[in-house]
Tab-separated table of C-alpha atoms in Angstrom:
chain	number	residue	atom	x	y	z
A	1	MET	CA	232.062	42.908	75.341
A	2	ILE	CA	228.378	43.541	74.782
A	3	PHE	CA	227.066	42.690	78.254
A	4	LEU	CA	229.532	43.366	81.011
A	5	THR	CA	230.240	40.588	83.497
A	6	ASP	CA	229.674	41.093	87.191
A	7	ASP	CA	233.460	41.051	87.673
A	8	VAL	CA	233.973	43.945	85.230
A	9	LEU	CA	231.124	45.953	86.770
A	10	LYS	CA	232.548	45.394	90.243
A	11	LEU	CA	236.032	46.393	89.058
A	12	ARG	CA	234.695	49.652	87.571
A	13	ASP	CA	232.967	50.495	90.865
A	14	THR	CA	236.153	49.739	92.772
A	15	LEU	CA	238.257	51.866	90.426
A	16	GLU	CA	235.881	54.796	90.807
A	17	GLU	CA	236.102	54.494	94.602
A	18	ARG	CA	239.898	54.418	94.443
A	19	ILE	CA	239.966	57.493	92.224
A	20	ASN	CA	237.697	59.365	94.637
A	21	ALA	CA	239.903	58.296	97.537
A	22	GLY	CA	243.015	59.584	95.788
A	23	GLN	CA	244.545	56.122	95.534
A	24	LEU	CA	244.564	56.098	91.710
A	25	THR	CA	244.809	58.682	88.965
A	26	GLU	CA	242.231	58.554	86.203
A	27	PRO	CA	244.756	57.242	83.633
A	28	GLU	CA	245.868	54.490	86.005
A	29	ALA	CA	242.287	53.492	86.631
A	30	TYR	CA	241.394	53.449	82.937
A	31	ARG	CA	244.420	51.293	82.157
A	32	GLU	CA	243.161	48.740	84.669
A	33	ALA	CA	239.649	49.006	83.216
A	34	LEU	CA	241.006	48.468	79.713
A	35	ALA	CA	242.938	45.393	80.816
A	36	ALA	CA	239.670	43.896	82.048
A	37	ASP	CA	237.615	44.985	79.003
A	38	PRO	CA	239.739	45.668	75.909
A	39	GLU	CA	236.720	47.262	74.188
A	40	ASP	CA	235.924	49.741	76.950
A	41	PRO	CA	235.096	52.888	74.898
A	42	ARG	CA	235.510	55.314	77.772
A	43	ALA	CA	238.957	53.985	78.689
A	44	LEU	CA	240.112	53.959	75.087
A	45	ARG	CA	238.906	57.524	74.592
A	46	LEU	CA	240.632	58.988	77.641
A	47	LEU	CA	243.912	57.135	77.114
A	48	ALA	CA	244.068	57.872	73.352
A	49	LEU	CA	243.423	61.592	73.825
A	50	LEU	CA	245.843	61.733	76.759
A	51	ALA	CA	248.581	60.073	74.693
A	52	GLU	CA	248.109	62.694	71.966
A	53	GLU	CA	248.196	65.491	74.521
A	54	GLU	CA	251.456	64.150	75.964
A	55	GLY	CA	253.036	63.910	72.509
A	56	ASP	CA	253.008	60.100	72.378
A	57	PHE	CA	251.644	59.992	68.858
A	58	ALA	CA	252.511	56.332	68.247
A	59	GLY	CA	250.669	55.356	71.437
A	60	ALA	CA	247.766	57.604	70.545
A	61	ALA	CA	247.475	56.004	67.107
A	62	SER	CA	247.551	52.476	68.570
A	63	LEU	CA	244.753	53.347	70.995
A	64	ALA	CA	242.776	55.363	68.426
A	65	TRP	CA	242.570	52.436	65.967
A	66	ARG	CA	241.243	50.289	68.827
A	67	TRP	CA	238.849	53.021	69.892
A	68	LEU	CA	237.288	53.388	66.459
A	69	PRO	CA	235.607	49.929	66.248
A	70	ALA	CA	234.685	50.097	69.959
A	71	ASP	CA	232.899	53.398	69.325
A	72	PRO	CA	232.358	53.718	65.570
A	73	LEU	CA	229.966	56.662	66.018
A	74	SER	CA	232.410	58.919	67.869
A	75	HIS	CA	233.355	62.171	66.175
A	76	GLU	CA	236.324	62.367	68.534
A	77	ALA	CA	237.789	59.082	67.354
A	78	PHE	CA	237.579	60.080	63.653
A	79	ARG	CA	238.990	63.539	64.345
A	80	LEU	CA	241.864	62.138	66.398
A	81	ILE	CA	242.786	59.676	63.666
A	82	GLY	CA	242.570	62.489	61.134
A	83	ARG	CA	244.882	64.671	63.179
A	84	LEU	CA	247.374	61.855	63.624
A	85	LEU	CA	247.341	60.977	59.909
A	86	ALA	CA	247.799	64.659	59.004
A	87	ARG	CA	251.210	64.592	60.643
A	88	ASP	CA	252.412	62.688	57.583
A	89	PRO	CA	252.014	64.660	54.341
A	90	ALA	CA	251.765	61.345	52.426
A	91	GLN	CA	248.547	60.588	54.367
A	92	ALA	CA	246.851	63.904	53.518
A	93	SER	CA	243.941	62.335	51.630
A	94	ARG	CA	243.203	59.814	54.404
A	95	ALA	CA	243.519	62.535	57.039
A	96	ALA	CA	241.043	64.756	55.219
A	97	ALA	CA	238.539	61.920	54.837
A	98	TYR	CA	238.591	60.994	58.524
A	99	LEU	CA	238.442	64.634	59.621
A	100	ALA	CA	235.532	65.340	57.276
A	101	LEU	CA	233.495	62.406	58.547
A	102	GLY	CA	234.323	63.386	62.105
A	103	LYS	CA	233.023	66.876	61.353
A	104	GLU	CA	229.737	65.404	60.015
A	105	LYS	CA	229.312	63.470	63.234
A	106	LEU	CA	229.703	66.700	65.227
A	107	HIS	CA	226.136	67.612	64.283
A	108	PHE	CA	224.980	65.001	66.790
A	109	ASP	CA	226.900	66.713	69.584
A	110	PRO	CA	225.964	70.411	69.459
A	111	GLU	CA	228.201	71.356	72.386
A	112	ALA	CA	231.279	69.795	70.762
A	113	GLU	CA	230.257	71.286	67.398
A	114	GLN	CA	230.252	74.756	68.930
A	115	GLU	CA	233.678	74.183	70.526
A	116	ALA	CA	235.047	73.045	67.155
A	117	GLU	CA	233.909	76.142	65.285
A	118	GLY	CA	236.762	77.835	63.494
A	119	GLU	CA	238.966	74.755	63.340
A	120	ASP	CA	241.195	74.802	60.306
A	121	LEU	CA	240.497	71.489	58.550
A	122	PRO	CA	242.246	70.323	55.397
A	123	ALA	CA	240.088	70.384	52.323
A	124	VAL	CA	238.715	67.086	51.059
A	125	PRO	CA	240.228	66.534	47.601
A	126	ALA	CA	237.705	66.511	44.767
A	127	ASP	CA	239.376	63.425	43.314
A	128	GLU	CA	239.685	61.291	46.435
A	129	PRO	CA	241.983	58.302	45.781
A	130	ALA	CA	240.095	55.074	45.185
A	131	GLU	CA	241.915	53.330	48.042
A	132	VAL	CA	240.771	56.046	50.468
A	133	THR	CA	237.210	55.789	49.218
A	134	ARG	CA	237.280	52.035	49.776
A	135	GLU	CA	238.758	52.453	53.264
A	136	MET	CA	236.085	54.984	54.208
A	137	GLU	CA	233.107	53.180	52.668
A	138	PRO	CA	232.230	51.040	55.735
A	139	HIS	CA	232.410	54.082	58.014
A	140	ARG	CA	230.270	56.143	55.635
A	141	LEU	CA	227.728	53.350	55.285
A	142	LEU	CA	227.376	53.071	59.042
A	143	HIS	CA	227.062	56.859	59.252
A	144	ALA	CA	224.284	56.748	56.640
A	145	MET	CA	222.336	54.196	58.704
A	146	TRP	CA	222.940	56.211	61.864
A	147	THR	CA	221.720	59.487	60.376
A	148	ALA	CA	218.677	57.681	58.914
A	149	SER	CA	217.661	57.058	62.531
A	150	THR	CA	214.098	55.660	62.564
A	151	GLY	CA	213.590	56.625	58.910
A	152	GLU	CA	214.017	54.487	55.808
A	153	VAL	CA	217.374	53.242	54.580
A	154	GLY	CA	217.968	52.731	50.855
A	155	ARG	CA	218.305	49.204	49.550
A	156	ASP	CA	221.617	50.203	47.929
A	157	VAL	CA	223.058	51.033	51.366
A	158	ILE	CA	222.119	47.582	52.738
A	159	GLU	CA	223.486	45.879	49.613
A	160	ARG	CA	226.790	47.728	50.008
A	161	VAL	CA	226.974	46.807	53.691
A	162	ILE	CA	226.527	43.140	52.797
A	163	ALA	CA	229.153	43.419	50.070
A	164	ARG	CA	231.633	44.754	52.630
A	165	ALA	CA	230.654	42.224	55.309
A	166	ALA	CA	234.133	41.527	56.671
A	167	ASP	CA	234.890	45.234	57.111
A	168	MET	CA	231.409	46.078	58.436
A	169	GLN	CA	231.329	43.394	61.127
A	170	PRO	CA	233.661	45.131	63.603
A	171	LEU	CA	231.675	48.345	63.230
A	172	LEU	CA	228.322	46.612	63.667
A	173	LEU	CA	229.641	44.880	66.771
A	174	GLY	CA	230.881	48.285	67.919
A	175	VAL	CA	227.297	49.599	67.723
A	176	LEU	CA	226.211	46.744	69.964
A	177	ASN	CA	229.126	47.476	72.266
A	178	LEU	CA	227.885	51.078	72.667
A	179	TRP	CA	224.352	49.855	73.248
A	180	GLY	CA	225.540	47.420	75.923
A	181	GLU	CA	227.420	50.281	77.618
A	182	ASP	CA	224.212	52.388	77.540
A	183	LEU	CA	225.980	55.075	75.528
A	184	LEU	CA	223.314	55.402	72.827
A	185	GLU	CA	220.056	57.344	72.753
A	186	ASP	CA	216.734	55.557	72.583
A	187	VAL	CA	216.272	56.669	68.977
A	188	ASP	CA	219.457	54.767	68.112
A	189	ASP	CA	217.619	51.498	68.752
A	190	ALA	CA	216.829	51.509	65.023
A	191	LEU	CA	220.567	51.340	64.269
A	192	VAL	CA	221.043	48.618	66.896
A	193	ALA	CA	218.226	46.543	65.353
A	194	ARG	CA	219.746	46.942	61.876
A	195	ALA	CA	223.182	45.989	63.220
A	196	LEU	CA	221.763	42.776	64.702
A	197	VAL	CA	219.958	41.830	61.508
A	198	LEU	CA	222.942	42.617	59.278
A	199	LEU	CA	225.243	40.507	61.435
A	200	GLY	CA	222.819	37.645	61.008
A	201	GLU	CA	222.747	38.171	57.247
A	202	CYS	CA	226.464	38.485	56.562
A	203	GLY	CA	228.426	38.089	59.810
A	204	ASP	CA	230.825	35.228	60.399
A	205	ALA	CA	230.841	32.637	63.202
A	206	PHE	CA	232.559	35.086	65.560
A	207	ALA	CA	229.354	37.147	65.781
A	208	ILE	CA	227.010	34.268	66.686
A	209	GLY	CA	227.821	34.361	70.395
A	210	THR	CA	226.986	38.057	70.463
A	211	ILE	CA	223.651	37.433	68.768
A	212	ALA	CA	222.885	34.614	71.227
A	213	SER	CA	223.588	36.939	74.156
A	214	CYS	CA	220.976	39.357	72.796
A	215	LEU	CA	218.091	36.842	72.721
A	216	SER	CA	217.052	37.702	76.276
A	217	ILE	CA	217.156	41.485	76.052
A	218	GLU	CA	214.161	43.423	77.323
A	219	ASP	CA	213.307	45.533	74.259
A	220	SER	CA	210.980	43.524	72.004
A	221	THR	CA	212.122	45.172	68.777
A	222	LEU	CA	215.758	44.400	69.450
A	223	ARG	CA	214.917	40.918	70.709
A	224	ASP	CA	213.013	40.213	67.497
A	225	ALA	CA	215.984	41.458	65.458
A	226	ALA	CA	218.327	39.134	67.393
A	227	SER	CA	215.895	36.255	66.892
A	228	TRP	CA	215.819	36.844	63.138
A	229	ALA	CA	219.626	36.983	63.104
A	230	LEU	CA	219.913	33.698	65.002
A	231	GLN	CA	217.557	32.022	62.557
A	232	ARG	CA	219.637	33.336	59.652
A	233	PHE	CA	222.810	32.066	61.258
A	234	ALA	CA	221.167	28.702	61.874
A	235	ARG	CA	220.583	28.399	58.131
A	236	ARG	CA	223.987	29.673	57.043
A	237	LEU	CA	226.213	28.236	59.776
A	238	PRO	CA	224.180	25.504	61.523
A	239	ARG	CA	227.001	23.727	63.368
A	240	GLU	CA	228.501	26.955	64.649
A	241	THR	CA	225.094	28.234	65.734
A	242	LEU	CA	224.312	25.081	67.696
A	243	ALA	CA	227.716	25.301	69.409
A	244	ALA	CA	227.180	28.967	70.327
A	245	VAL	CA	223.757	28.300	71.822
A	246	ALA	CA	225.047	25.272	73.721
A	247	ALA	CA	227.841	27.388	75.176
A	248	ARG	CA	225.318	30.057	76.112
A	249	VAL	CA	223.144	27.563	77.992
A	250	GLU	CA	225.996	26.193	80.079
A	251	GLY	CA	225.850	28.019	83.404
A	252	ALA	CA	223.136	30.381	82.197
A	253	ASP	CA	220.771	32.203	84.490
A	254	LEU	CA	217.006	31.739	84.413
A	255	TYR	CA	216.301	34.457	81.916
A	256	ASP	CA	218.889	33.275	79.428
A	257	LEU	CA	217.684	29.692	79.802
A	258	ALA	CA	214.109	30.772	79.050
A	259	ALA	CA	215.306	32.727	75.982
A	260	ALA	CA	217.291	29.736	74.701
A	261	ALA	CA	214.249	27.516	75.191
A	262	GLN	CA	212.052	29.872	73.211
A	263	HIS	CA	214.523	29.779	70.320
A	264	LEU	CA	214.965	26.004	70.184
A	265	PRO	CA	212.541	25.694	67.211
A	266	GLN	CA	214.845	27.888	65.100
A	267	LEU	CA	217.813	25.568	65.557
A	268	PRO	CA	218.584	22.728	63.146
A	269	PRO	CA	216.985	19.480	64.412
A	270	GLY	CA	219.281	16.660	65.453
A	271	PRO	CA	221.330	15.345	68.353
A	272	GLU	CA	222.915	18.718	69.099
A	273	ARG	CA	219.543	20.460	69.501
A	274	ASP	CA	218.301	17.518	71.586
A	275	ALA	CA	221.299	17.939	73.890
A	276	ILE	CA	220.614	21.661	74.290
A	277	THR	CA	216.975	20.855	75.115
A	278	ARG	CA	218.018	18.367	77.776
A	279	ALA	CA	220.468	20.861	79.265
A	280	ILE	CA	217.702	23.472	79.602
A	281	THR	CA	215.133	20.981	80.888
A	282	ALA	CA	217.531	19.846	83.595
A	283	ASN	CA	217.331	23.312	85.146
A	284	VAL	CA	213.555	23.319	85.594
A	285	GLY	CA	212.938	22.968	89.314
A	286	ASN	CA	216.142	24.815	90.319
A	287	PHE	CA	214.363	28.140	90.901
A	288	GLY	CA	211.360	29.498	92.725
A	289	ALA	CA	207.883	28.359	91.748
A	290	GLU	CA	207.147	31.477	89.640
A	291	GLU	CA	210.465	31.291	87.835
A	292	ASN	CA	210.161	27.544	87.237
A	293	GLY	CA	206.726	28.185	85.746
A	294	ALA	CA	208.166	30.735	83.310
A	295	LEU	CA	210.929	28.352	82.204
A	296	ALA	CA	208.512	25.442	81.886
A	297	ALA	CA	206.208	27.605	79.767
A	298	SER	CA	209.082	28.391	77.422
A	299	LEU	CA	209.809	24.685	77.019
A	300	ILE	CA	206.138	23.815	76.482
A	301	MET	CA	205.955	26.441	73.733
A	302	ALA	CA	209.152	25.094	72.154
A	303	GLY	CA	207.843	21.542	72.373
A	304	TYR	CA	204.637	22.356	70.521
A	305	LEU	CA	206.526	24.296	67.833
A	306	MET	CA	209.185	21.609	67.352
A	307	GLU	CA	207.090	18.437	67.763
A	308	GLY	CA	203.470	19.447	67.243
A	309	ALA	CA	200.412	19.221	69.492
A	310	GLY	CA	201.452	15.750	70.764
A	311	SER	CA	204.899	16.929	71.887
A	312	PRO	CA	206.465	14.623	74.508
A	313	LEU	CA	208.521	17.559	75.775
A	314	ALA	CA	205.420	19.742	76.261
A	315	ALA	CA	203.527	16.870	77.889
A	316	SER	CA	206.303	16.218	80.453
A	317	MET	CA	206.556	19.924	81.317
A	318	GLU	CA	202.780	20.185	81.631
A	319	ARG	CA	202.666	17.136	83.879
A	320	ASP	CA	205.489	18.153	86.193
A	321	HIS	CA	205.303	21.966	86.217
A	322	GLY	CA	202.074	23.014	84.505
A	323	LYS	CA	200.433	24.241	87.702
A	324	LYS	CA	203.247	26.784	88.135
A	325	VAL	CA	202.632	28.392	84.747
A	326	PRO	CA	200.662	31.672	85.096
A	327	ARG	CA	196.984	31.429	84.065
A	328	ALA	CA	197.256	33.916	81.169
A	329	MET	CA	200.220	32.022	79.782
A	330	ARG	CA	198.393	28.680	80.053
A	331	ASP	CA	195.651	30.153	77.903
A	332	GLU	CA	198.213	31.260	75.313
A	333	LEU	CA	199.818	27.818	75.302
A	334	ALA	CA	196.421	26.204	74.785
A	335	ASP	CA	195.849	28.475	71.771
A	336	LEU	CA	199.309	27.569	70.429
A	337	LYS	CA	198.524	23.874	70.845
A	338	ASP	CA	195.310	24.284	68.824
A	339	HIS	CA	197.208	26.198	66.167
A	340	VAL	CA	199.916	23.588	65.663
A	341	ALA	CA	197.271	20.839	65.720
A	342	GLU	CA	195.791	22.506	62.638
A	343	GLN	CA	198.923	23.823	60.946
A	344	GLY	CA	201.620	21.393	62.061
A	345	PRO	CA	204.974	22.140	63.753
A	346	TYR	CA	206.886	25.325	63.054
A	347	ARG	CA	209.117	25.294	59.977
A	348	PRO	CA	211.817	27.991	59.924
A	349	ASP	CA	211.735	28.048	56.125
A	350	ASP	CA	208.172	29.417	56.335
A	351	ASP	CA	209.550	32.783	57.478
A	352	GLN	CA	210.140	34.735	54.292
A	353	HIS	CA	211.214	38.158	55.664
A	354	SER	CA	214.460	39.212	54.018
A	355	VAL	CA	217.175	41.487	55.394
A	356	PHE	CA	215.775	44.238	53.133
A	357	ASP	CA	212.262	43.764	54.529
A	358	ILE	CA	213.600	44.536	58.008
A	359	CYS	CA	216.414	47.026	57.438
A	360	CYS	CA	215.009	49.278	54.721
A	361	PRO	CA	211.640	50.428	56.119
A	362	GLY	CA	211.446	53.007	58.880
A	363	PHE	CA	211.049	52.080	62.507
A	364	GLU	CA	208.093	53.346	64.470
A	365	ALA	CA	209.147	55.920	67.026
A	366	ALA	CA	208.126	55.342	70.625
A	367	GLU	CA	206.351	58.675	70.882
A	368	GLU	CA	205.020	60.210	67.699
A	369	ASP	CA	205.775	63.925	67.253
A	370	GLU	CA	207.971	63.912	70.339
A	371	PRO	CA	211.667	64.843	70.303
A	372	HIS	CA	214.018	61.890	70.273
A	373	VAL	CA	215.703	62.108	73.663
A	374	ARG	CA	216.836	59.529	76.168
A	375	SER	CA	214.069	58.614	78.551
A	376	GLY	CA	214.511	57.989	82.246
A	377	PRO	CA	216.852	55.230	83.325
A	378	LYS	CA	215.712	51.758	82.432
A	379	LEU	CA	215.847	48.907	84.908
A	380	GLY	CA	218.858	46.965	83.648
A	381	ARG	CA	219.520	43.292	84.109
A	382	ASN	CA	222.237	44.022	86.681
A	383	ASP	CA	220.262	46.682	88.584
A	384	PRO	CA	218.678	45.942	91.993
A	385	CYS	CA	215.241	44.393	91.525
A	386	TRP	CA	212.227	46.647	91.931
A	387	CYS	CA	210.741	44.343	94.599
A	388	GLY	CA	213.366	45.309	97.176
A	389	SER	CA	214.752	41.824	97.599
A	390	GLY	CA	218.307	43.066	97.241
A	391	LYS	CA	218.916	40.676	94.350
A	392	LYS	CA	219.808	41.781	90.843
A	393	TYR	CA	216.807	42.167	88.562
A	394	LYS	CA	218.049	39.379	86.240
A	395	LYS	CA	218.203	36.948	89.184
A	396	CYS	CA	214.846	37.954	90.636
A	397	HIS	CA	211.738	39.215	88.764
A	398	LEU	CA	213.053	39.803	85.229
A	399	ALA	CA	211.949	36.410	83.882
A	400	SER	CA	208.523	36.551	85.439
A	401	ASP	CA	207.994	40.174	84.280
A	402	GLU	CA	208.805	39.130	80.747
A	403	ALA	CA	206.541	36.092	81.006
A	404	ARG	CA	203.630	38.380	81.861
């Protein structure tokens, strides 16, 4: 899962406490964690490597093939699969391919690379069988995008990713899984953004819910990528997109409601979008004054973009909640109203950026000429709020911070 539920986070904390108290062994705890989150990369890693160590090669293989899409950047997963395949002489070519790619990924883990020095790896055959090349292509394409980092990616790479959409989707979702687990470096945000955009371009309906869950993320580059992906899904799979957003709104917190409101103009017009709008509007007034103002502002903006300067939705929000909208945001909304009065409502078809426009150019690094290392810990949505209220950030100041 991309964003862990409160129940899973609580379970992980409890399991750690029970390990420290000697009530559970690590393998026992990780089995419980994996039962709660079948894509938990840490649990899959430990249990797969432990099974190999204990000689349970069938169990190790079963776990390793689950581990790979949950952590498609891991050198350990590729090397484990390579070792397991190498046990069968008939799988020599596949084993060599997985081991070779795992070795390439070692360059991103200098400590592990040093430990692996001197390993006797099978040689990659010069004439790799076509079926092995096809099997490895999605992994090699993802590796190419990963190593490109914030630099440019060739159009041919993106074209090949799209051509292998069904096989790429689990790996792209795996990248998002790693990002949600906070297991990536800041520089890997370029890969995360490309994964979001590519899912929007060629993913199937299964991926729409994941994209919808990313519309409220803090990072503006990633949020914009998710927004583009949602718009692309809305064009390709309109009914499925409307259903995914409607499901996301049901029981949503303030921040997710505001994000859904902001993206209403991208959805296909009709009764389904109207129902989503009503569901969001019904929540205005259920929060504190500042939070209600932020949500009302999102709906006013959506109203202008969907219906024009005379929007009934915007007018009702202005009448009932306009005084709660922060001054700076009221000025921005006034400018937006003037703009749509001149240009007319927003039309999604006016956005002409293609998947190549977004994925091929380089991404601007946060700090020019600085090494790409993880910065200090970010304030996550489930972290305690900075204000000291004791509430989680997402249920306290996150929406108002974003509004400012």
